[in-house]
Short mmCIF file of C-alpha atoms in Angstrom, two decimals:
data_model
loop_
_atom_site.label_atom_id
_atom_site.label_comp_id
_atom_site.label_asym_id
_atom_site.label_seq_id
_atom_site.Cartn_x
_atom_site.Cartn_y
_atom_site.Cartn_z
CA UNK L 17 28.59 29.98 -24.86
CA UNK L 18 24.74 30.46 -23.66
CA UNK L 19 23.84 27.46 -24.98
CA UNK L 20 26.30 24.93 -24.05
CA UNK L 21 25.42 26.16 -20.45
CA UNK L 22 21.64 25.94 -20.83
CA UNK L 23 22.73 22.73 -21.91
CA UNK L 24 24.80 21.84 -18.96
CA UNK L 25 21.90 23.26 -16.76
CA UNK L 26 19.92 21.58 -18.21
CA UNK L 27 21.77 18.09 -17.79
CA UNK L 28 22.76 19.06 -14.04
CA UNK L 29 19.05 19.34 -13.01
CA UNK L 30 18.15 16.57 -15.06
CA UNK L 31 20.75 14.43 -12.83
CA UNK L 32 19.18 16.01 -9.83
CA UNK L 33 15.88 14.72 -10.60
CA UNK L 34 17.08 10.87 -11.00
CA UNK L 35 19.03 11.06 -8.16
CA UNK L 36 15.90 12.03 -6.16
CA UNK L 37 13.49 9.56 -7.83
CA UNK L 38 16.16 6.64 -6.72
CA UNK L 39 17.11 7.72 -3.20
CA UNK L 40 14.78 9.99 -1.61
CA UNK L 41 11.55 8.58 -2.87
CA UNK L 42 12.71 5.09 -1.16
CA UNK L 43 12.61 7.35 2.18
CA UNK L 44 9.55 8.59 1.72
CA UNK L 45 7.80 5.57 0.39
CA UNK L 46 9.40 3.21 3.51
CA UNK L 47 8.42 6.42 5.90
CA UNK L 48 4.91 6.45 4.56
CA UNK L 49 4.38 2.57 4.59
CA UNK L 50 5.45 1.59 8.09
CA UNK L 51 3.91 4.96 9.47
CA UNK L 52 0.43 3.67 7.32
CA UNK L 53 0.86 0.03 8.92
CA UNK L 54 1.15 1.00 12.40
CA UNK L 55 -1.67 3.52 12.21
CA UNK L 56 -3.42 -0.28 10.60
CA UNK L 57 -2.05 -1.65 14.02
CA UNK L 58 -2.99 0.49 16.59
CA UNK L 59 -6.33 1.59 14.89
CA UNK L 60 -7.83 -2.48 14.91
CA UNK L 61 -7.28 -2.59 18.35
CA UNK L 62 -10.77 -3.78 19.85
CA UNK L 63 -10.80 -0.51 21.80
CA UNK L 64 -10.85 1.83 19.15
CA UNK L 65 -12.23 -0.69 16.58
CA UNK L 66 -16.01 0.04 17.08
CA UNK L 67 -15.20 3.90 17.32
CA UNK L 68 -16.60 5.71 13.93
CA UNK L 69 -13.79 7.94 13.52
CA UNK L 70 -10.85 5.40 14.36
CA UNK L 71 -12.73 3.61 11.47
CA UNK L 72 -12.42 6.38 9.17
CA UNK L 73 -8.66 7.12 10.02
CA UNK L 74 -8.14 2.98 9.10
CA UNK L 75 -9.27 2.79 6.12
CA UNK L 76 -8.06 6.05 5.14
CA UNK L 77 -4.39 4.43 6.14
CA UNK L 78 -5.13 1.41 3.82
CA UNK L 79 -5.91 3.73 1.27
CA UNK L 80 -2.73 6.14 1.47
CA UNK L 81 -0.59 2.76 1.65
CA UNK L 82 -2.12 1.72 -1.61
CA UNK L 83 -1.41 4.87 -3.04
CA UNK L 84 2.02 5.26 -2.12
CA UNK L 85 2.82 1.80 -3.23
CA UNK L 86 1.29 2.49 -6.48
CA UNK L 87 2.49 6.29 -6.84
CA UNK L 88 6.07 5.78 -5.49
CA UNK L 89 7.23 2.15 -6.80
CA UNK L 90 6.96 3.22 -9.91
CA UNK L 91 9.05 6.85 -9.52
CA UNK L 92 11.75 4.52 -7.54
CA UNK L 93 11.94 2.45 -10.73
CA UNK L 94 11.91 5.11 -13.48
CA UNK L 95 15.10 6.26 -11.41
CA UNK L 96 16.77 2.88 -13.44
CA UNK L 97 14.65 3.30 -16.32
CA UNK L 98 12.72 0.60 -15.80
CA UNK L 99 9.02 1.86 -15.15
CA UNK L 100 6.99 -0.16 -17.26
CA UNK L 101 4.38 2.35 -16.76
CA UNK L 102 5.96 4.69 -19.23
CA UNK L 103 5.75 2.22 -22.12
CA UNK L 104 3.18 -0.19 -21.37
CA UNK L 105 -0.58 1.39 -21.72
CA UNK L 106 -2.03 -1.02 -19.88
CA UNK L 107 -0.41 -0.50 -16.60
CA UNK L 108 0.02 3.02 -17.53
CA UNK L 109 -3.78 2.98 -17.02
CA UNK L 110 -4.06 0.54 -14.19
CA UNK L 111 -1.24 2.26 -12.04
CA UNK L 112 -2.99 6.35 -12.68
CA UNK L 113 -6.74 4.71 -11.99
CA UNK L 114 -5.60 3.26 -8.50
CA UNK L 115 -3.52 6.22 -7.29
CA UNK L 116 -6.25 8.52 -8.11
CA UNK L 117 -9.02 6.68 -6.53
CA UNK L 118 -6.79 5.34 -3.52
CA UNK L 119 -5.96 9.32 -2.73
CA UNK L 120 -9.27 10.63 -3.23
CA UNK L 121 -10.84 7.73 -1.24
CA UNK L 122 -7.99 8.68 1.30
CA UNK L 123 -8.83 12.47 1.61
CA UNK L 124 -12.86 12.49 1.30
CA UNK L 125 -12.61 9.74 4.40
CA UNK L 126 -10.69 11.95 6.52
CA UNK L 127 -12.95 15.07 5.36
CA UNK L 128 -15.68 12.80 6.70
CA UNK L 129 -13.94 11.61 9.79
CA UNK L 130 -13.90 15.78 10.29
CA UNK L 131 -17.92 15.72 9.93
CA UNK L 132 -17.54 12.73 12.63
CA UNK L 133 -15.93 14.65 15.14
CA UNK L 134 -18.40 17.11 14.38
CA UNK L 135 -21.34 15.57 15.07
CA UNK L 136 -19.27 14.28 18.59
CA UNK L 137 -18.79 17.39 19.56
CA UNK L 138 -22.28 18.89 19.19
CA UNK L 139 -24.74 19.11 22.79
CA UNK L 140 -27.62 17.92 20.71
CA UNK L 141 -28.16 14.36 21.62
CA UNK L 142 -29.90 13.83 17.81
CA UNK L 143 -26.72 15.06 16.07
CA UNK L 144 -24.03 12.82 18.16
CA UNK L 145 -26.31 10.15 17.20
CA UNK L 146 -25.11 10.66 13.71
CA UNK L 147 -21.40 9.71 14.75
CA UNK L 148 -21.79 5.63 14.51
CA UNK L 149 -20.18 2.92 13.34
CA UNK L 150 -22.77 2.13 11.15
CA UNK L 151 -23.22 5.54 9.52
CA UNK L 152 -19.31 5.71 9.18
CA UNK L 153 -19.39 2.15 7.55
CA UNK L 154 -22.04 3.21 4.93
CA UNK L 155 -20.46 6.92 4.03
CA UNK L 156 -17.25 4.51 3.41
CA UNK L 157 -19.15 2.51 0.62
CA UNK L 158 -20.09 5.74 -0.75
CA UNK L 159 -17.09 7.28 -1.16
CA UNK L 160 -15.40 4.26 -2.43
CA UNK L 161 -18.10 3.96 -5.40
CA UNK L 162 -17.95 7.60 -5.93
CA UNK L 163 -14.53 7.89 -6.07
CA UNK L 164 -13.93 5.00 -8.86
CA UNK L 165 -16.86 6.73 -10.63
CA UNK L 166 -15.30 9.90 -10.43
CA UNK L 167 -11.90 8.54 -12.18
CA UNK L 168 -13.32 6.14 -14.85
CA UNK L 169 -11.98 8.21 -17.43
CA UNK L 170 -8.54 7.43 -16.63
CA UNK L 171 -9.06 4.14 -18.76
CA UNK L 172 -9.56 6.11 -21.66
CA UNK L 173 -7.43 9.34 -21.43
CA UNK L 174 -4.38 7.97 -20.03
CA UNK L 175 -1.43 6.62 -22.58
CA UNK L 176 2.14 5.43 -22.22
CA UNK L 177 4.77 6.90 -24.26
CA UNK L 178 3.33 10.78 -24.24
CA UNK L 179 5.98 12.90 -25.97
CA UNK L 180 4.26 15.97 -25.66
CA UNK L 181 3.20 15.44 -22.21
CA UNK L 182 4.54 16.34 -18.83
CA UNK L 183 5.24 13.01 -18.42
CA UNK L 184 5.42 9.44 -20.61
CA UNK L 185 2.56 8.35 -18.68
CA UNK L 186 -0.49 11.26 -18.68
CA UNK L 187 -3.58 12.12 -20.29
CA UNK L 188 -3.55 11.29 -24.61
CA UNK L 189 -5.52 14.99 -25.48
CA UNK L 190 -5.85 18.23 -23.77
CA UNK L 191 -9.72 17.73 -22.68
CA UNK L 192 -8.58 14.60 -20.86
CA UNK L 193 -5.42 16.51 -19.51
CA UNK L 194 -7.66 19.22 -18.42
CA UNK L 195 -10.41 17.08 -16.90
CA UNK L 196 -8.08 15.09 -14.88
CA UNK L 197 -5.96 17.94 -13.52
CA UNK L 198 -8.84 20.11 -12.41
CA UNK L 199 -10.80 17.14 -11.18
CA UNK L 200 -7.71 15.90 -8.89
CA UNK L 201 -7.18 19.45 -8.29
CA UNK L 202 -10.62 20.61 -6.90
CA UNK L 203 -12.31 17.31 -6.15
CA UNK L 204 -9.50 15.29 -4.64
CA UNK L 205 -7.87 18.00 -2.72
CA UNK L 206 -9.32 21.26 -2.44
CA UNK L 207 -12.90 20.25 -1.68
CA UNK L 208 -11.44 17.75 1.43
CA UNK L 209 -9.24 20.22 2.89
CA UNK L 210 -12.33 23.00 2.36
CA UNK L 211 -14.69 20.49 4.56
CA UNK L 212 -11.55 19.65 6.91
CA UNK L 213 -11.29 23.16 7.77
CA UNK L 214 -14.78 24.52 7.79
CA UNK L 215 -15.89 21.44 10.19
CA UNK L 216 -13.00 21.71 12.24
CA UNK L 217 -13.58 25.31 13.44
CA UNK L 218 -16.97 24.17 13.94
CA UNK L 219 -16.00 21.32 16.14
CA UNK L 220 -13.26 23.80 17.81
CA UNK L 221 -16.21 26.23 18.53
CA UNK L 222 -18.60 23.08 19.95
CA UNK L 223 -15.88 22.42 22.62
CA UNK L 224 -15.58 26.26 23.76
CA UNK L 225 -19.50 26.17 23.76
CA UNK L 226 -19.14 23.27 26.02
CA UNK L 227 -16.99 24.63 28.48
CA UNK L 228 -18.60 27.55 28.44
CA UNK L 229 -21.56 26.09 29.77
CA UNK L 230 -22.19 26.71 33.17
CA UNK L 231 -22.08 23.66 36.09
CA UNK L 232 -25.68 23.40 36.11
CA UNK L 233 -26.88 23.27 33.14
CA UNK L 234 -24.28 20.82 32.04
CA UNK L 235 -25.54 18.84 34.72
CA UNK L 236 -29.14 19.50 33.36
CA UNK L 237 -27.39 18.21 30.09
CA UNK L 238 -26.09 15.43 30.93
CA UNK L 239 -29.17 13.87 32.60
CA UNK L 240 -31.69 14.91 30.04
CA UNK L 241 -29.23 12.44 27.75
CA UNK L 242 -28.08 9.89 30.17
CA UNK L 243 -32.38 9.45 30.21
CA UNK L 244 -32.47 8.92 26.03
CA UNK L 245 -29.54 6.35 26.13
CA UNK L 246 -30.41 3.23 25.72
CA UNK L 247 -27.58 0.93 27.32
CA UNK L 248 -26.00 2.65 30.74
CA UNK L 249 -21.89 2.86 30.62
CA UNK L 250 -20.15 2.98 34.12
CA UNK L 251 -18.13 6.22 34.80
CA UNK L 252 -14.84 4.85 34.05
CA UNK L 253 -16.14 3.87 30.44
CA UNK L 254 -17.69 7.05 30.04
CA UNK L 255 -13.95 8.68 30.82
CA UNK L 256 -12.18 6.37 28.69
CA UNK L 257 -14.36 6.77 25.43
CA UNK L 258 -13.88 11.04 26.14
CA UNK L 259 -9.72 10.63 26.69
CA UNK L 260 -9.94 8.49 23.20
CA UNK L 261 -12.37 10.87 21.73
CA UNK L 262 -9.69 13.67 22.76
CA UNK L 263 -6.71 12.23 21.57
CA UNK L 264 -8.51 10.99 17.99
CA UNK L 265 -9.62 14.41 17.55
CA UNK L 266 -6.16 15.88 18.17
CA UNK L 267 -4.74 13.49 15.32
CA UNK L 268 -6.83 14.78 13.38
CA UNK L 269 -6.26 18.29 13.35
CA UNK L 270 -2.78 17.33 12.79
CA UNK L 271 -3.55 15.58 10.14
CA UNK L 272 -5.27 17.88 8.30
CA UNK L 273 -2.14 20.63 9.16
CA UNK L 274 -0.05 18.29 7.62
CA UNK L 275 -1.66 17.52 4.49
CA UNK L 276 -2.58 20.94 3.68
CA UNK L 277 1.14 21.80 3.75
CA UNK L 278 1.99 18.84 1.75
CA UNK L 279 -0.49 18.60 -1.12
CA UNK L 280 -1.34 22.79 -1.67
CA UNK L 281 1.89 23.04 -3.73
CA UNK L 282 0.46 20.10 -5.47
CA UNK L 283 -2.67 21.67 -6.54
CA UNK L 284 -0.69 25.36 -7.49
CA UNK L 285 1.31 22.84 -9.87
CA UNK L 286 -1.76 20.74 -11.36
CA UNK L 287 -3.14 23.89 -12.14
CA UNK L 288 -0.33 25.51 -13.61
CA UNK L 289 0.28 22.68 -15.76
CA UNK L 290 -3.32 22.78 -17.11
CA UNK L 291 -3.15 26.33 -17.68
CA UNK L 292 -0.01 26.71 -19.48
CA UNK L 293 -0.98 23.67 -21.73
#
């Protein structure tokens, strides 16, 4: 009697699970693509298109939109049995190498855009000079290479048709199972949310410092710097760039709420899986 209800359990949960894959991930993966294209939208804008950090946040959108249309078109098909990923090694291989590299490319650039804000916030005119385009531009190349680097042995580990596996499409041995878990584990998500949140209580604690300041030697401040810059912006521009400043920052703490939240279960998984291989 036990085991003809394990068994029904077992096909109840099972049902569960395709009915998810089909219907809910279609939610989430039209959710996450229009939000990712009108972040493209609003972030090209010539206004914000020359600020550092509003470059950071749009490529890191480009990035999570290749991910979830590599990560979730695939789920949404293997809810019809028809992801070729689980049966065909080649796109097996091609579909885990992008999704790995487009989300770690995707969190390390938002970790940075956290150093960005950083060096904003700081009352040392050397260390806001560190929060350019052209720094922001070159960290981006950087992470990009280091990320594909960092997932090359997906080409070799990964294998359709895994029996044994967690899923058809995963790592061929245990060493490859365990070096891809912990490295998307600790590289691609704990590290970036570490950075996020030990450079956004340091940016928190800039601000207070600034406000803390008294009238006068702000004012001292602010001429001392207004003598190093090198091209004079009227007071309106000066107002606009802080309001823009404000509101990127605030999206950015958000952001980094919300994907703590979302990807810590994630990690407690990938490394539950590795350790109860």
């Amino acid at each position: 009697m036990s085991i003809s209800s394990d068994i029904y359990a077992a096909e109840i949960l099972n049902n569960v699970s395709i009915q998810f894959n089909r219907y809910f991930s279609i939610f989430i993966f039209l959710f996450g693509t229009i939000g990712n294209i009108l972040n493209c939208c609003v972030l090209s804008r010539p206004t914000l298109r020359i600020n550092p950090c509003a470059y950071l946040f749009l490529i890191s959108s480009i990035a999570n939109m290749i991910s979830i249309t590599c990560g979730l078109t695939t789920r949404i098909l293997a809810g019809w049995n028809i992801d070729l990923t689980n049966t065909n090694s080649l796109s097996c291989k091609i579909r885990a190498f992008i999704m790995f590299v487009s989300r770690t490319i995707a969190f390390w650039l938002i970790a940075y855009a956290t150093i960005d804000r950083w060096f904003s916030s700081c009352s040392q005119y050397q260390r806001r000079q560190m929060s350019s385009l052209k720094n922001a531009q070159r960290g981006t190349i950087i992470i990009i290479i280091l990320s594909i680097l960092l997932y090359c042995q997906i080409i070799y580990c990964y294998d359709a048709n895994m029996i044994t596996a967690p899923l058809p499409c995963y790592g061929k041995t245990v060493a490859c199972r365990l070096s891809t878990d912990i490295t998307y584990a600790c590289l691609t998500v704990l590290c970036p949310l570490l950075i996020m949140f030990i450079f956004g209580l340091m940016t928190i604690s800039n601000i207070r410092e600034t406000y803390s300041i008294t009238p006068s030697k702000r004012r001292v401040l602010k001429e001392n710097n207004e003598k190093k810059k090198t091209l004079s912006l009227t007071i309106a521009q000066r107002e606009r760039w802080k309001r823009i400043d404000r509101y990127l920052r605030h999206v950015l703490f958000v952001q980094i709420i919300l994907l703590t939240i979302f990807t810590l279960p994630q990690v407690i998984e990938k490394f539950y899986t590795t350790l109860t291989m």
